C-alpha positions in Angstrom: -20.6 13.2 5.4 -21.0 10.6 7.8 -23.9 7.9 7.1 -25.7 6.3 9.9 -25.9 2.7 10.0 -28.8 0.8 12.0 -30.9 -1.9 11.6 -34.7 -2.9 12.5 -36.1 -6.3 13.5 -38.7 -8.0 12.0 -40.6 -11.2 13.7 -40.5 -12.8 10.3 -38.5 -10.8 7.9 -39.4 -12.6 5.1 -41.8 -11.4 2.2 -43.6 -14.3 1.4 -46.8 -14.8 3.7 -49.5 -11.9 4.1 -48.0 -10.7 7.6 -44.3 -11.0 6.4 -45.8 -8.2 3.9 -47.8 -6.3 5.4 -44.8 -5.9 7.9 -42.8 -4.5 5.3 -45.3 -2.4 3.9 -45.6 -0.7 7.3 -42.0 0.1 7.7 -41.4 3.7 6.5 -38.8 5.1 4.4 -37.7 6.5 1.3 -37.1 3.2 -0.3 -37.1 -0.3 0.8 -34.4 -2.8 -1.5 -35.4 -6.0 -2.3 -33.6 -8.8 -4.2 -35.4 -11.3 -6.4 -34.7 -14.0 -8.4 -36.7 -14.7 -12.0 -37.9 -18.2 -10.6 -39.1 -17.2 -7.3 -41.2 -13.9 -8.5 -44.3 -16.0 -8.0 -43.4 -15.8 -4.0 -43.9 -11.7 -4.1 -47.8 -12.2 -4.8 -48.6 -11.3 -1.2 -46.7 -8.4 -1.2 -48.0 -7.3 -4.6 -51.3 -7.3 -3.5 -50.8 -4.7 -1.4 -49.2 -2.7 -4.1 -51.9 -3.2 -6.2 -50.3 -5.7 -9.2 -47.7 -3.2 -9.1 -45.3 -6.0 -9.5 -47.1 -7.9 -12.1 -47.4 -4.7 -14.1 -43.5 -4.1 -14.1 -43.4 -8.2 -15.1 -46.1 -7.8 -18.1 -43.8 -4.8 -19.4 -40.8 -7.2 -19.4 -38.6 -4.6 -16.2 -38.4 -7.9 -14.1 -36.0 -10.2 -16.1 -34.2 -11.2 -13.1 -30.5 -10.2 -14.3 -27.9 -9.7 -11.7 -28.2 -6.0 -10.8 -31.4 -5.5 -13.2 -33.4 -2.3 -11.0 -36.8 -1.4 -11.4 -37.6 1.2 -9.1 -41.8 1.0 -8.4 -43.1 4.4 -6.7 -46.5 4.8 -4.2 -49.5 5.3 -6.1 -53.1 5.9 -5.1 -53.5 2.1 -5.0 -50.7 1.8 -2.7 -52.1 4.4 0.0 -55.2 2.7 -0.3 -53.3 -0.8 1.0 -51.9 1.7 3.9 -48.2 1.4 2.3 -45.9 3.7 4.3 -42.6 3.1 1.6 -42.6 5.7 -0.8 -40.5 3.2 -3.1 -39.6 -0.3 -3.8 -36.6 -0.8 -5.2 -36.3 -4.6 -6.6 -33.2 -6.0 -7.8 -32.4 -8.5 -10.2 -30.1 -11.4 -8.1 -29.2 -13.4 -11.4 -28.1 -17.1 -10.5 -24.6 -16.9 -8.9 -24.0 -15.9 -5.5 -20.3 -15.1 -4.8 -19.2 -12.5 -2.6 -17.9 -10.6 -5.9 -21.2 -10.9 -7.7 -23.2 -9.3 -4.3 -20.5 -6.9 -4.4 -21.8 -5.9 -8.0 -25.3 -6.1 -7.5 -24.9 -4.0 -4.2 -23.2 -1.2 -6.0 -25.8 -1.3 -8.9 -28.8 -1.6 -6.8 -27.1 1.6 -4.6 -26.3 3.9 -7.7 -30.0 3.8 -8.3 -30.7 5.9 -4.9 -27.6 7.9 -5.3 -27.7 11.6 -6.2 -31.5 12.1 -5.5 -34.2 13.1 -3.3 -33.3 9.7 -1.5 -32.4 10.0 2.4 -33.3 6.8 4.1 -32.8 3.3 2.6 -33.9 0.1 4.1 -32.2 -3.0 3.2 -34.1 -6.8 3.2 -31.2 -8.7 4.1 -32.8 -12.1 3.8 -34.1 -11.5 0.2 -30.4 -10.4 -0.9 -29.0 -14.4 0.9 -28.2 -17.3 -1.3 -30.6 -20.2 -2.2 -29.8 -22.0 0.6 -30.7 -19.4 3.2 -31.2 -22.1 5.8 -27.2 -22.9 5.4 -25.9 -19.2 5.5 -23.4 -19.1 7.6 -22.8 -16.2 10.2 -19.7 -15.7 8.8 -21.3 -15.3 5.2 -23.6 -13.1 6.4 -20.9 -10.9 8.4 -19.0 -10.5 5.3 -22.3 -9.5 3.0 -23.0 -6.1 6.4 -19.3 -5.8 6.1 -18.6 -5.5 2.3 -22.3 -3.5 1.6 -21.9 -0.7 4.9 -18.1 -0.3 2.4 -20.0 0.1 -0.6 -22.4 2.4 1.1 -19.6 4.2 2.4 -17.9 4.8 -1.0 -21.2 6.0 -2.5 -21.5 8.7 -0.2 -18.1 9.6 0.6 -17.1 13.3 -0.2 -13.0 14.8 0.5 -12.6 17.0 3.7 -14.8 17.5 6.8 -16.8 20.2 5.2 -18.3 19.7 1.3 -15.8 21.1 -1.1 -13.4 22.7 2.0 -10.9 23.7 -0.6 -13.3 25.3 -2.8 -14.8 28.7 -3.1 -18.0 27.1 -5.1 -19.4 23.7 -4.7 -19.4 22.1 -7.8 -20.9 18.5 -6.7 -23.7 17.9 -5.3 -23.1 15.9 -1.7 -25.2 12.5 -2.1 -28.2 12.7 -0.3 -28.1 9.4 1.4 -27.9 9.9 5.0 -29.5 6.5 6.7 -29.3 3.1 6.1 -31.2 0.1 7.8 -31.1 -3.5 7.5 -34.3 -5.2 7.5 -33.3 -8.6 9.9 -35.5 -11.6 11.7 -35.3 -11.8 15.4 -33.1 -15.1 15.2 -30.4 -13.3 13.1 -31.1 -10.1 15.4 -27.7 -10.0 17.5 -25.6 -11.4 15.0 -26.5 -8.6 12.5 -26.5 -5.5 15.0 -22.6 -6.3 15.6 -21.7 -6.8 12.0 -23.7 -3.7 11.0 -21.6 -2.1 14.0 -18.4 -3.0 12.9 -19.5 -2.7 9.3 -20.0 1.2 10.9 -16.6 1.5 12.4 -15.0 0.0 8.8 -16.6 3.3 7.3 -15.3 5.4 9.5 -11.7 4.5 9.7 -11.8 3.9 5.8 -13.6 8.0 5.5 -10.2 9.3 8.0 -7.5 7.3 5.4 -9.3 8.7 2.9 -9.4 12.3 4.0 -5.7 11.7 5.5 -4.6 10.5 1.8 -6.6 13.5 -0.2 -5.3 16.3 2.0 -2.8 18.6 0.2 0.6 18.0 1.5 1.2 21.8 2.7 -1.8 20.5 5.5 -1.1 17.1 5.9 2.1 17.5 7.1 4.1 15.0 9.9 3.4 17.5 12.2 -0.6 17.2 11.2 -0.9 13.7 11.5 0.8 13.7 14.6 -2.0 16.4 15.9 -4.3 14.1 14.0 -3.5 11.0 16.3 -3.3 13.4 19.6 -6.5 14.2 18.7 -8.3 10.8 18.4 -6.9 10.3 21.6 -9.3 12.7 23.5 -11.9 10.9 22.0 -11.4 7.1 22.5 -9.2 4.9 24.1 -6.3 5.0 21.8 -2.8 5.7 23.7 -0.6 8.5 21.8 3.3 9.0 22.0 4.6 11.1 19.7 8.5 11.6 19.2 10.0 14.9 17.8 13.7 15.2 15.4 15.6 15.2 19.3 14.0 12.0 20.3 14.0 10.2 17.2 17.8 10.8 16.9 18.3 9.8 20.7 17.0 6.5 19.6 19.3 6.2 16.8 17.2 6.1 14.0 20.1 7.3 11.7 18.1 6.0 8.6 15.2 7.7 8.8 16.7 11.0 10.0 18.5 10.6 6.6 15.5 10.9 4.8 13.7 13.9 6.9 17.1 15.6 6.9 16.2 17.5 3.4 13.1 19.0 4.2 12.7 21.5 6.7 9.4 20.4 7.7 10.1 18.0 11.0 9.9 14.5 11.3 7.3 12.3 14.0 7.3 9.0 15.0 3.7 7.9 16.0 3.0 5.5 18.4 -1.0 4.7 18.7 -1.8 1.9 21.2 -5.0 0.1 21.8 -4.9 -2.0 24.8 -8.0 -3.8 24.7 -6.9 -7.3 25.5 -4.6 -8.6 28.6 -2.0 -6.7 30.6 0.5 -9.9 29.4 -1.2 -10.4 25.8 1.1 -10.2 22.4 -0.1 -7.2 20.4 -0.4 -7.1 17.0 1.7 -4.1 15.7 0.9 -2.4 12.5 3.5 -0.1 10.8 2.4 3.0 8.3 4.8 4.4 5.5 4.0 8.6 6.4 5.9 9.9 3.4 3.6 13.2 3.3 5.5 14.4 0.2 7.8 12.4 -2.5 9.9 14.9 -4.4 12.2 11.7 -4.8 14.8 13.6 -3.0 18.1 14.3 -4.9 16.9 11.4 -7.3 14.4 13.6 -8.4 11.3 12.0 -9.6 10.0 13.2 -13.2 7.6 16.0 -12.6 4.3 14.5 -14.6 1.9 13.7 -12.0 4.1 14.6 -9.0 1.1 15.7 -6.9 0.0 11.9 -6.9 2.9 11.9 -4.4 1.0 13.2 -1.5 -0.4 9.9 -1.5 2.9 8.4 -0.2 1.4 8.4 3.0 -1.1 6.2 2.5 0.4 2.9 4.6 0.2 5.7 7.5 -3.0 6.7 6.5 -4.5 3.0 6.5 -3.1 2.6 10.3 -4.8 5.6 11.3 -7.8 4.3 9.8 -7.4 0.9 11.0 -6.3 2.1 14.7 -9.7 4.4 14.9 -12.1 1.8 13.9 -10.8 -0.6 16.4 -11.2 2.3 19.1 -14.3 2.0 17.8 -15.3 -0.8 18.0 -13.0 -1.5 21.8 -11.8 -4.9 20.2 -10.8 -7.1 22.9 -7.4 -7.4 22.1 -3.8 -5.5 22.1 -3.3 -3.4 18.8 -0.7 -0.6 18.0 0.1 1.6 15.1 3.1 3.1 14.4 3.7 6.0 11.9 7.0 7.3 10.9 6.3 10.1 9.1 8.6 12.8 6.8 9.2 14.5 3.7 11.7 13.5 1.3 13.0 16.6 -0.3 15.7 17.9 -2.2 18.2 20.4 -0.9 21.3 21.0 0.7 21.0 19.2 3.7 19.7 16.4 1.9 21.2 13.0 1.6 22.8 12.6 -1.3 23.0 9.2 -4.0 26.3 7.4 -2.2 25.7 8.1 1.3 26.3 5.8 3.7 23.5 6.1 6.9 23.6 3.8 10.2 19.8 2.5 11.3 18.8 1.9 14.7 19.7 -1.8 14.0 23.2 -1.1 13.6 23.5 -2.4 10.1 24.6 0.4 7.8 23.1 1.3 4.4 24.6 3.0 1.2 22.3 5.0 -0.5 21.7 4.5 -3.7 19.0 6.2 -4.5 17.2 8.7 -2.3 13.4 7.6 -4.0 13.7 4.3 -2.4 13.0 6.7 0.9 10.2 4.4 2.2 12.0 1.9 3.6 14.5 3.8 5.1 12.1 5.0 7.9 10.3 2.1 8.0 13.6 -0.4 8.5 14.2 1.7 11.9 10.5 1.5 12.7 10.4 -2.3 12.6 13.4 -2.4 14.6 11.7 0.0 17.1 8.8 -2.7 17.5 11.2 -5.3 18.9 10.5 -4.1 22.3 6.7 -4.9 22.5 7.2 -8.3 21.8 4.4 -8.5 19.6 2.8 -11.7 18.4 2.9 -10.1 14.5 3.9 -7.4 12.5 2.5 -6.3 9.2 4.1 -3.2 7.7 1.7 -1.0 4.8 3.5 1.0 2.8 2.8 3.0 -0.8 6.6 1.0 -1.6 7.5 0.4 -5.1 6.3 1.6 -8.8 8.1 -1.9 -9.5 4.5 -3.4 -7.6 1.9 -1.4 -9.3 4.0 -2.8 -12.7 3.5 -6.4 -11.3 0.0 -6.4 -10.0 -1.7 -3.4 -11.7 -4.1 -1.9 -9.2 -6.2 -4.9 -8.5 -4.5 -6.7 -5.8 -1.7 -5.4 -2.9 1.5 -6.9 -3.5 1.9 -9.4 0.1 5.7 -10.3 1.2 5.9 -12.9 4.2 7.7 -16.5 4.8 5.5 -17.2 7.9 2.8 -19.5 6.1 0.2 -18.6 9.0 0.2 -15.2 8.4 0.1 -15.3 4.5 -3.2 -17.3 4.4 -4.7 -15.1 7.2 -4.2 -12.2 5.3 -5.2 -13.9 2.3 -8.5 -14.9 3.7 -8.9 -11.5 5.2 -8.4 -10.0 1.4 -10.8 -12.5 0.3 -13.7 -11.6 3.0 -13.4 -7.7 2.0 -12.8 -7.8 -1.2 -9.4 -6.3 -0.8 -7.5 -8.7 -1.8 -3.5 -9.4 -2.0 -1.5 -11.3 -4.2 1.4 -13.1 -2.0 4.8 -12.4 -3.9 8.2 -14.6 -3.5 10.2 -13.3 -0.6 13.5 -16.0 -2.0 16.8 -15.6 -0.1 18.2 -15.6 -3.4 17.0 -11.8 -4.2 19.3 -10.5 -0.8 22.1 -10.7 -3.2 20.8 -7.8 -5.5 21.2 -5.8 -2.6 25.1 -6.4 -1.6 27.1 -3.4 -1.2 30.9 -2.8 -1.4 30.9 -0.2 1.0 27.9 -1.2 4.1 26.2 -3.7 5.0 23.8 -3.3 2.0 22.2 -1.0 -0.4 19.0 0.4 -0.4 18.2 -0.8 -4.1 18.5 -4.3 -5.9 18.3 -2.8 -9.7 15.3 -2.9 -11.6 14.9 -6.7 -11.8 12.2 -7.7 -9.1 12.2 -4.5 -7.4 8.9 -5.2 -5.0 10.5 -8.2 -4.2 14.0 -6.8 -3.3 12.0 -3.7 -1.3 10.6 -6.4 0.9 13.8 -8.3 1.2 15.8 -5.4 2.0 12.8 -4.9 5.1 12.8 -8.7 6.0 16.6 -8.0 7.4 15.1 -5.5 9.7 12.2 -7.9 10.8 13.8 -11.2 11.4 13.0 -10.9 15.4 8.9 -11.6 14.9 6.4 -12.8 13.0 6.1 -10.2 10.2 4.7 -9.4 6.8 4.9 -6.6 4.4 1.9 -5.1 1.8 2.7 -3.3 -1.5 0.1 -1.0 -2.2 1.5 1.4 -4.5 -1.1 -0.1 -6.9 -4.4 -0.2 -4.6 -4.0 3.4 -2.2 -5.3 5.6 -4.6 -6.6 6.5 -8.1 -5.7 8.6 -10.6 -7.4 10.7 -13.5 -11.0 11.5 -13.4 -11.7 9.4 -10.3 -8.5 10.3 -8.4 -8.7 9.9 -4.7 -7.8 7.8 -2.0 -9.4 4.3 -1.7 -9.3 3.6 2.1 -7.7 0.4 1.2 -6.1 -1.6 2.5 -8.4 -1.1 6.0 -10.9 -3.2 5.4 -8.4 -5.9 4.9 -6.3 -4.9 8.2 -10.0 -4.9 10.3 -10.9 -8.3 8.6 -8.0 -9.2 10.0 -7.9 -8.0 13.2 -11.3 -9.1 13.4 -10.7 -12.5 12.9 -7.2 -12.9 15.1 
């Protein structure tokens, strides 16, 4: 279900005055939020005489203790309709006393589960009422991030797997939530600023809903061969670019080392290219590169079979670019991005390669395999050496890489692997802006010499000592030509047991990003 994201302009959108709300009393919807604090209730005394002391009531009855994320939900009454309120409810939400972007995040999501799974279609949002203490010093920037991180949160509530409720299921057996709009109540001043952050707020839920329904497709549909349809396809309806190399075309180029990871299945490999060309003829594009692992048998190094299906989600780096690439289309950022997906299945049988193989990449250097598992950056070592040729300003690879990651960082933060200071801390502040974060791991030449070979140029595994750390070293060697950085998010893609599902992450970090370049 896709939710629609707007907002409405008010000349003051404050509450305080008699006209700020009366103004807000005549808007119309199913239910208007509003965030207080306990120290400034006394300033909702104009707008609680038009609810008839419905306010003071909840206060007497000791509902408005002004705890972060406290709700009391006030409904119209006969005094209200005498006042001539249109809202059929007031939501008002305790703000408690600190005001980082974590604690919004918290209040958001409580204040949201309380219209979620109702009779509640249309929300309306009073931005101002949900800004820090010193609202006169919010930055645009602050306020950017708040639209940003709440149209997410919105997003996540009302999210629901596959284009059609329950697709895969012969009886619906979860309610879709009824949300379906969602305003933000802004002042004139703040009235251009907030339309393009709500807009790209829009365009984050959108590309975050595709990685979402990318990553949760069973692999028998999402196949290479799908998400190569699936990129042809978003082509027709934006401005995205779309190349798409077959098994002839990617051998032609000599990607020997991700052939020898397609080689076992007999599903076909792709190579994606999506290119956005929204800056100038001669600018540096940013390039970002997807791991497209549809399925993860582990190849001849079979994985153990508990919780095998979770391996659909190996192609969850690729599933992020798509996401990333389609909000950018978008949005029509003015600037030059690309996506590139190399995308297989890594199965066991008798054309697979085999523990001991030696492969040549596209680079030239040759790799003894180890151990088939470590598939992922196989095809993404002749996928960075592929985006030599557009010169691009950056390079960040995503990739669903190592167990060793998720052992490391758990599944709060994506593992981040770069020596190129400039790039770390924008992707660290991009983490920090949507929440989705990443934790910057060492990257020490020392580590190449876990990955020495006897017979090539190297091995595809270091041992189990560091082995994020030796992943991302063994990709540096293929990425020494440009500014480049890696992201581990075995631990952040997707979750398991009762709430299992894709996250959309990390593209609300990559638009952040992109965003802010």
């Amino acid at each position: 279900m896709t939710i629609q994201f707007s907002t409405k302009v008010l000349p003051d959108s404050d509450f305080k005055g008699p006209k700020a709300a009366a103004a807000i009393c005549g808007l119309s919807g199913d239910c208007l939020i509003l965030g207080y604090r306990q120290s400034e209730l006394s300033q909702l005394q104009a707008l609680d005489d038009l609810l008839g002391g419905a306010i003071a009531q909840a206060r007497n009855l000791g509902d408005l203790d002004g705890k972060a994320g406290a709700c009391t939900l006030l409904r119209s009454n006969h005094a209200w309709a005498l006042s001539r309120v249109r809202l059929k409810r007031i939501l008002l939400v305790g703000l408690g006393d600190k005001e980082s972007l974590t604690d919004f995040a918290k209040i958001a999501r409580s204040a949201l589960k309380q219209v979620s799974g109702g009779a509640i279609e249309s929300v309306l949002w009073h931005t101002a009422s949900f800004l820090g203490k010193q609202k006169a010093n919010q930055s645009p920037v602050a306020l950017r991030e708040r639209v940003h991180l709440l149209a997410q949160i919105v997003g996540d509530q009302v999210y629901r797997f596959g284009v059609r409720q329950d697709q895969f299921k012969t009886k619906p057996v979860e309610k879709a939530d009824s949300l379906k709009e969602f305003t933000f109540i802004t002042s004139t001043k703040q009235a251009s600023l907030m339309k393009s952050a709500v807009r790209e707020g829009a365009a984050l839920v959108e590309g975050m809903n595709l990685t979402k329904d990318l990553g949760n497709l069973p692999p028998n549909v999402c196949t290479p061969t799908f998400l190569a349809h699936t990129a042809q396809n978003l082509s027709k309806k934006s401005s995205l670019k779309v190349q798409v190399f077959g098994e002839k075309q990617i051998e032609a180029l000599g990607m020997g080392s991700f052939l020898a990871v397609a080689k076992g299945s007999e599903t076909p490999p792709q190579f994606i290219i999506m290119r956005h060309d929204g800056g100038r003829a001669n600018e540096e594009p940013i390039v970002i590169v997807g791991k497209g692992i549809t399925f993860d048998t582990g190849g001849i190094s079979l994985k153990p079979g508990e919780a095998m299906d979770e391996m659909k989600y190996d192609m969850c780096g690729a599933a992020s670019v798509f996401g990333a690439m389609h909000a950018v289309s978008i949005l029509n950022l003015k600037k030059n991005v690309i996506g590139v997906v190399p995308t297989c299945e890594n199965m066991p049988s008798g054309r697979a390669t085999r523990p001991g193989d030696i492969v040549k990449s596209m680079s030239g250097q040759t790799i003894e395999v180890l151990n088939t598992d470590a598939e992922g950056r196989l095809i993404l070592c002749d996928a960075l050496t592929y985006v030599e040729r557009f010169k691009p300003k950056a390079v960040i690879d995503v990739a669903t890489l190592t167990g060793a990651c998720i052992i490391a960082l758990g599944h709060v933060h994506s593992g981040l692997f770069s020596d190129d200071e400039a790039l770390v801390k924008d992707l660290t502040k991009a983490g920090h802006q949507s929440l989705d974060t990443v934790w910057r791991l060492p990257l020490d030449a020392a580590y190449q010499e876990q990955l020495k070979s006897n017979f090539a140029d190297m091995a595809n595994i270091g041992g189990r000592p560091a082995g994020s750390v030796t992943a991302a070293c063994f990709l540096s060697r293929f990425a020494e030509k440009f500014r480049w950085a890696h992201l581990d998010i075995a631990g952040t893609a997707w979750k398991s047991g009762v709430a299992k599902g894709a996250t959309g992450r990390p593209v609300p970090l990559l638009l952040s990003f992109l965003l802010d370049q």
